[in-house]
XYZ file of C-alpha atoms in Angstrom:
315
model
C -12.718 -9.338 -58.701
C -14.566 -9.781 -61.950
C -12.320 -8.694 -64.754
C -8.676 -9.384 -65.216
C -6.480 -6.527 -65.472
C -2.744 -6.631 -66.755
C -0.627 -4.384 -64.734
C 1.659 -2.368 -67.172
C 4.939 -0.764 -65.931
C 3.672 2.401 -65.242
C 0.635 1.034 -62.901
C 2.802 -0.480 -60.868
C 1.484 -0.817 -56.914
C 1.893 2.094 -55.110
C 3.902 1.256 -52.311
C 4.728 3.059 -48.474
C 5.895 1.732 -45.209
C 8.268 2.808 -42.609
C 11.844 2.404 -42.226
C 14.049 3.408 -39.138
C 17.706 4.424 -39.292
C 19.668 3.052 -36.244
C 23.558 3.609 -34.998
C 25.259 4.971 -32.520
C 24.967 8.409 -31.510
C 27.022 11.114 -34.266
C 26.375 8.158 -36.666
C 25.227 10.248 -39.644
C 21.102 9.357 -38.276
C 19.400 12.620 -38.410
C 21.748 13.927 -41.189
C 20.890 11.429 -43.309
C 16.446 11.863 -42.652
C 17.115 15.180 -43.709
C 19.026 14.341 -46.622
C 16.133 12.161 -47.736
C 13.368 14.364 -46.876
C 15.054 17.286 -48.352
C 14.845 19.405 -45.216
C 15.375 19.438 -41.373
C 13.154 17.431 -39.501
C 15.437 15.341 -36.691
C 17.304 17.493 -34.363
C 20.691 16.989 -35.277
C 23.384 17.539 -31.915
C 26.016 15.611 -30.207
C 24.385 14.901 -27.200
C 22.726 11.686 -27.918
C 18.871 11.031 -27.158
C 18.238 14.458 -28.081
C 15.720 12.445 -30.714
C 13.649 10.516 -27.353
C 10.279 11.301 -29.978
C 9.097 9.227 -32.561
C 10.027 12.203 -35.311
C 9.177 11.114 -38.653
C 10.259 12.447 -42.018
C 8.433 11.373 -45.185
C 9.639 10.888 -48.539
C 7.319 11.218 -51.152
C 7.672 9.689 -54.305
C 4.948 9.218 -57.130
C 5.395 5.862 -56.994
C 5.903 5.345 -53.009
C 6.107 7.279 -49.140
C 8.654 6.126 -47.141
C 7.948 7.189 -43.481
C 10.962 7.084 -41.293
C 10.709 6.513 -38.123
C 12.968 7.799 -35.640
C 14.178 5.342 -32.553
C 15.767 6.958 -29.065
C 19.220 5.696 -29.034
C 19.681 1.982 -27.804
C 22.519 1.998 -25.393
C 23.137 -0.469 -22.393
C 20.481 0.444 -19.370
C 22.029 2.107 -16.808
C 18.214 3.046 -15.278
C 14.924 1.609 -15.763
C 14.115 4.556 -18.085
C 17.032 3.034 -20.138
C 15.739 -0.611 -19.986
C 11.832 1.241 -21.210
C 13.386 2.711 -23.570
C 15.499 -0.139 -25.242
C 12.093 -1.683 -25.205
C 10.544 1.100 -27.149
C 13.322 0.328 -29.407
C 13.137 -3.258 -29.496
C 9.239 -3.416 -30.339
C 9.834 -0.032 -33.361
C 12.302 -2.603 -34.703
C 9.672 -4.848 -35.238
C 7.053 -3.230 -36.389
C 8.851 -1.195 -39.470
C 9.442 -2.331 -42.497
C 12.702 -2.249 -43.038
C 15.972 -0.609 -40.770
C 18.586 0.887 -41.905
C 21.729 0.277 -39.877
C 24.460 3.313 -40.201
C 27.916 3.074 -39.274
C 30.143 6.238 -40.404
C 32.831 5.093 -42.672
C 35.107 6.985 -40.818
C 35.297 4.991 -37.483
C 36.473 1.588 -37.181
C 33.102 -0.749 -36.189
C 33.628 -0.230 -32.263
C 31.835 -1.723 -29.498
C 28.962 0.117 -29.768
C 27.838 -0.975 -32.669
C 28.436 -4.512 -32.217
C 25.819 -4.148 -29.491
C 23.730 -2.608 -31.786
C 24.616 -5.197 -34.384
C 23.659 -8.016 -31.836
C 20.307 -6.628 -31.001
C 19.627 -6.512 -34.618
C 20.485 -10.118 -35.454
C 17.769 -10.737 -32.950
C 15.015 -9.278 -34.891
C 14.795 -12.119 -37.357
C 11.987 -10.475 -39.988
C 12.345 -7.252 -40.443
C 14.903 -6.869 -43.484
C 18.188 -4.811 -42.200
C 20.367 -2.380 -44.195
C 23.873 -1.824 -43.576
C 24.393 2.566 -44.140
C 27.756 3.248 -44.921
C 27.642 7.081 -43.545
C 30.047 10.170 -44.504
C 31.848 8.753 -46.974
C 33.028 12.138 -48.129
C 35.597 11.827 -45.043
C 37.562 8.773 -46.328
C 39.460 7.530 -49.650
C 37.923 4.606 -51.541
C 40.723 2.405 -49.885
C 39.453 3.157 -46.339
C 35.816 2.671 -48.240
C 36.574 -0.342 -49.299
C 37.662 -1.758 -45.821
C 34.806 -0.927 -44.269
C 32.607 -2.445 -46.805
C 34.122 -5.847 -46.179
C 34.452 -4.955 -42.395
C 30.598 -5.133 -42.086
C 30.280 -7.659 -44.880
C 32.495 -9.750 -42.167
C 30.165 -8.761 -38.906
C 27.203 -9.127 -40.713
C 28.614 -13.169 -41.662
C 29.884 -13.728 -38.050
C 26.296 -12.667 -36.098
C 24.057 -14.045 -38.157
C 23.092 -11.216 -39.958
C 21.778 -11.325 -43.825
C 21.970 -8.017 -45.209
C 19.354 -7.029 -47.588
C 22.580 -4.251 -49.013
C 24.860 -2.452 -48.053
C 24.946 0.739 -49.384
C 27.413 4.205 -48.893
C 25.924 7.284 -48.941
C 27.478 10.835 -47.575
C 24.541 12.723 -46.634
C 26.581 16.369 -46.815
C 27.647 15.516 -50.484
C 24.048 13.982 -51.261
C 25.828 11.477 -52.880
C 23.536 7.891 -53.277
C 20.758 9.564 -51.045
C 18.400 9.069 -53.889
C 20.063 5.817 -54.407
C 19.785 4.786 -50.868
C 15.323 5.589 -51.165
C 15.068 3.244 -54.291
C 16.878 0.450 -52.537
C 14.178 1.058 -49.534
C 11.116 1.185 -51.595
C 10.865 -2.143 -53.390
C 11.162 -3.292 -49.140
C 7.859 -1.816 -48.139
C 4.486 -3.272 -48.600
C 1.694 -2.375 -51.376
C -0.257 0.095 -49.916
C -1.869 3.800 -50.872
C 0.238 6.734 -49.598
C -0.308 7.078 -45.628
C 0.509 10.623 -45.325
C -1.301 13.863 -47.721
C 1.478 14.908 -50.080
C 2.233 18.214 -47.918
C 3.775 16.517 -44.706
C 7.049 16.077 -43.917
C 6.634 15.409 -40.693
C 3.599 14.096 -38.524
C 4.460 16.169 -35.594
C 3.541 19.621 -36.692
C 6.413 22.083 -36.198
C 4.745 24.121 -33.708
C 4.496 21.097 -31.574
C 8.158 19.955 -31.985
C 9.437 23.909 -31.384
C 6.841 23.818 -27.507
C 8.721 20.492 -27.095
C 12.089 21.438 -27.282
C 11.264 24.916 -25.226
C 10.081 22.944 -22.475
C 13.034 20.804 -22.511
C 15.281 23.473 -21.561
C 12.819 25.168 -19.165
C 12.845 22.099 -17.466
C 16.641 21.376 -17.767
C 17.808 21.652 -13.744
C 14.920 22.570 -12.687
C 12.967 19.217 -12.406
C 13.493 18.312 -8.716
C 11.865 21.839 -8.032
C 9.092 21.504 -11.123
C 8.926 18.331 -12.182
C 5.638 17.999 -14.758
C 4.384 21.463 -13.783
C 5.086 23.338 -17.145
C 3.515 23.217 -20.550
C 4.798 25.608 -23.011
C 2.449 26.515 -25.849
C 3.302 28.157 -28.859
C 1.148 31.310 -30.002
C 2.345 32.194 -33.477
C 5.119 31.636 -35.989
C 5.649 33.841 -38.278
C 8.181 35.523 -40.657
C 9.701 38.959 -40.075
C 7.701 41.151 -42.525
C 10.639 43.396 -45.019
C 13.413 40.694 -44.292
C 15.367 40.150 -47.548
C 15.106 36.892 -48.559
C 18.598 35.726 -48.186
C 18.067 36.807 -44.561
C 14.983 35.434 -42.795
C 13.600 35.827 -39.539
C 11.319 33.868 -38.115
C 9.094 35.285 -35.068
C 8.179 32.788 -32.396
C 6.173 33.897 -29.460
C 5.428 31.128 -27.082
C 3.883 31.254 -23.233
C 5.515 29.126 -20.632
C 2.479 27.696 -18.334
C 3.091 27.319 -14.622
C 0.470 26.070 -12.287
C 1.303 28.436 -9.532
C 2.374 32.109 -8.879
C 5.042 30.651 -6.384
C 7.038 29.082 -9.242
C 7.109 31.805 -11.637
C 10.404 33.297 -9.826
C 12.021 29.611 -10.141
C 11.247 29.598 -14.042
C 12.754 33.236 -14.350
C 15.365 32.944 -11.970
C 17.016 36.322 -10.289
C 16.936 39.222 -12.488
C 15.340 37.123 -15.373
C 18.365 35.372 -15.747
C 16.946 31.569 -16.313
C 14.568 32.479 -18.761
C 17.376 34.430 -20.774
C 18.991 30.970 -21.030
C 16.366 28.866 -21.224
C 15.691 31.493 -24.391
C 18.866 31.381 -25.804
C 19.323 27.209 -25.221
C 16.306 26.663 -26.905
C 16.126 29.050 -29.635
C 19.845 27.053 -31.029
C 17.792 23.828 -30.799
C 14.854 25.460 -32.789
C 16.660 26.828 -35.483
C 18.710 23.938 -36.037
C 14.929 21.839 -36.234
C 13.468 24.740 -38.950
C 16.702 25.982 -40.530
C 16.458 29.633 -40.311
C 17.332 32.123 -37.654
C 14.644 32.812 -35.140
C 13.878 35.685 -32.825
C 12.016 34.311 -29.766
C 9.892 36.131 -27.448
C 9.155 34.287 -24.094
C 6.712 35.102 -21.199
C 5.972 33.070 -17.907
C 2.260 32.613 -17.319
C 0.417 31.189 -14.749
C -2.293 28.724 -15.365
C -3.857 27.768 -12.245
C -3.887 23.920 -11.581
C -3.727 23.451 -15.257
C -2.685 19.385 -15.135
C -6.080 18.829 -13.112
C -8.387 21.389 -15.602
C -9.277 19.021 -18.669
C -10.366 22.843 -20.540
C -6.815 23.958 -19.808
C -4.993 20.592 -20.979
C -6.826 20.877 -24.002
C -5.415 24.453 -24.527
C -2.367 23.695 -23.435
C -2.288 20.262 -26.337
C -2.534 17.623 -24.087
């Protein structure tokens, strides 16, 4: 480092780091990633742990990239799966940058979030923002409450607040707010993402995933692992006007053997119809357009011991 440089205003250091948004489940989460991305990424639906991947959205600013990381929902282990993945949770907590802690402004602060609030106050270094969330559902009175109200638990756990900040996602009112109060939190450092992504899982990925969630969905005693679902093509409906899209998915659902092709398309084709129709709501709530989606049931023989046919299949 030879020569001195004076940093002007407009040099200022690049910055980008990750934040996670955490609250109990319908707390405004995924609503509010998509506000700040500026389109879907999190799969927004009301049965929590929906999000059990680590979907990111990015922001991109000129000046910073704030990747946001999304947590499964922390909720008092009832299995050992739950007590893995509070620990999942636990160790994302302390690895971001910053967390953003979102409690709807609607709802009095309940017992579920003062379990949440307590796990937080455990995480000493990692700073914490309290999300004020759909604030388009309450007067400023009922605003004003809750302010205090988590001013107050904040004060009586232990927790120092780096702000606390109300946002309503639906009116995008203080999103862009709420991403300059995040950025000056993250560390110097050159964007970590190329400027097109908005999500590190490509969508193709995400659209398999949530496909072979519902193929699996009561039949797992039966076929536990033995599915992989890959994803041929995506593609819009050619002479669609624009105000009405279509999007053409065609995907193959992998079995290992001939046997357990009738239990994925159950009598007269009926379980594949609904594993169809289940998953085709999920994916066009993920990509925000109405999707057609074709389905077939192939068998790949012994395809989880076949390293060629893993790789095929994305594993």
């Amino acid at each position: 480092m030879g020569a001195m440089s004076v940093r002007t205003e407009s040099s200022a250091a690049h910055r980008a780091g990750f934040a996670c948004f955490v609250g109990r489940p319908n707390a405004g989460k995924s609503t509010l990633t998509n506000a700040l991305v500026g389109t879907k990424v999190a799969i927004t639906s009301n049965r929590p742990q929906t999000t059990r991947h680590t979907v990111r959205g990015i922001v991109h600013r000129p000046e910073a990239q704030l990747v946001l990381v999304d947590t499964p929902g922390l909720h008092k282990p009832r299995t050992l799966l739950g007590e893995r993945l509070n620990d999942v949770v636990r160790t994302t907590w302390s690895e971001v940058d910053v967390i953003g802690f979102c409690l709807p402004a609607d709802q009095k602060i309940g017992p579920g979030d003062r379990y949440i609030a307590a796990e937080l106050a455990d995480i000493r270094k990692t700073p914490k923002v309290a999300i004020v969330t759909k604030t388009d559902l309450v007067d400023s009175k009922a605003l004003a409450a809750q302010l205090i109200a988590i001013d107050q638990l904040g004060k009586e756990l232990g927790i120092e607040w780096a702000e606390i900040i109300p946002v309503s996602a639906v009116g995008d009112t203080q999103v862009a707010l709420l991403a300059d109060l995040l950025v000056p939190m993250l560390p110097e450092s050159p964007p970590l993402y190329p400027e097109g992504d908005l999500t590190d899982e490509p969508e193709q990925v995400m659209v398999a995933e949530l496909i072979r969630e519902a193929a699996l969905e009561g039949v797992r005693d039966e076929l536990p692992h033995s599915i992989a679902v890959v994803v041929e093509e995506m593609l819009p409906r050619e002479d669609r006007p624009a105000d009405k899209p279509l999007l053409d998915i065609h995907a193959n659902v992998y079995i290992e053997r001939p046997s357990q092709k009738g239990i994925i398309i159950g009598p007269k084709g009926k379980r594949l119809k609904e594993v169809g129709s289940k998953s085709r709501k999920h994916i066009e709530a993920l990509l925000g357009t109405p999707v057609f989606l074709d389905l077939h049931v192939k068998v790949a023989k012994d395809w989880q011991r076949d390293p060629k046919q893993l790789r095929k299949l994305g594993f």
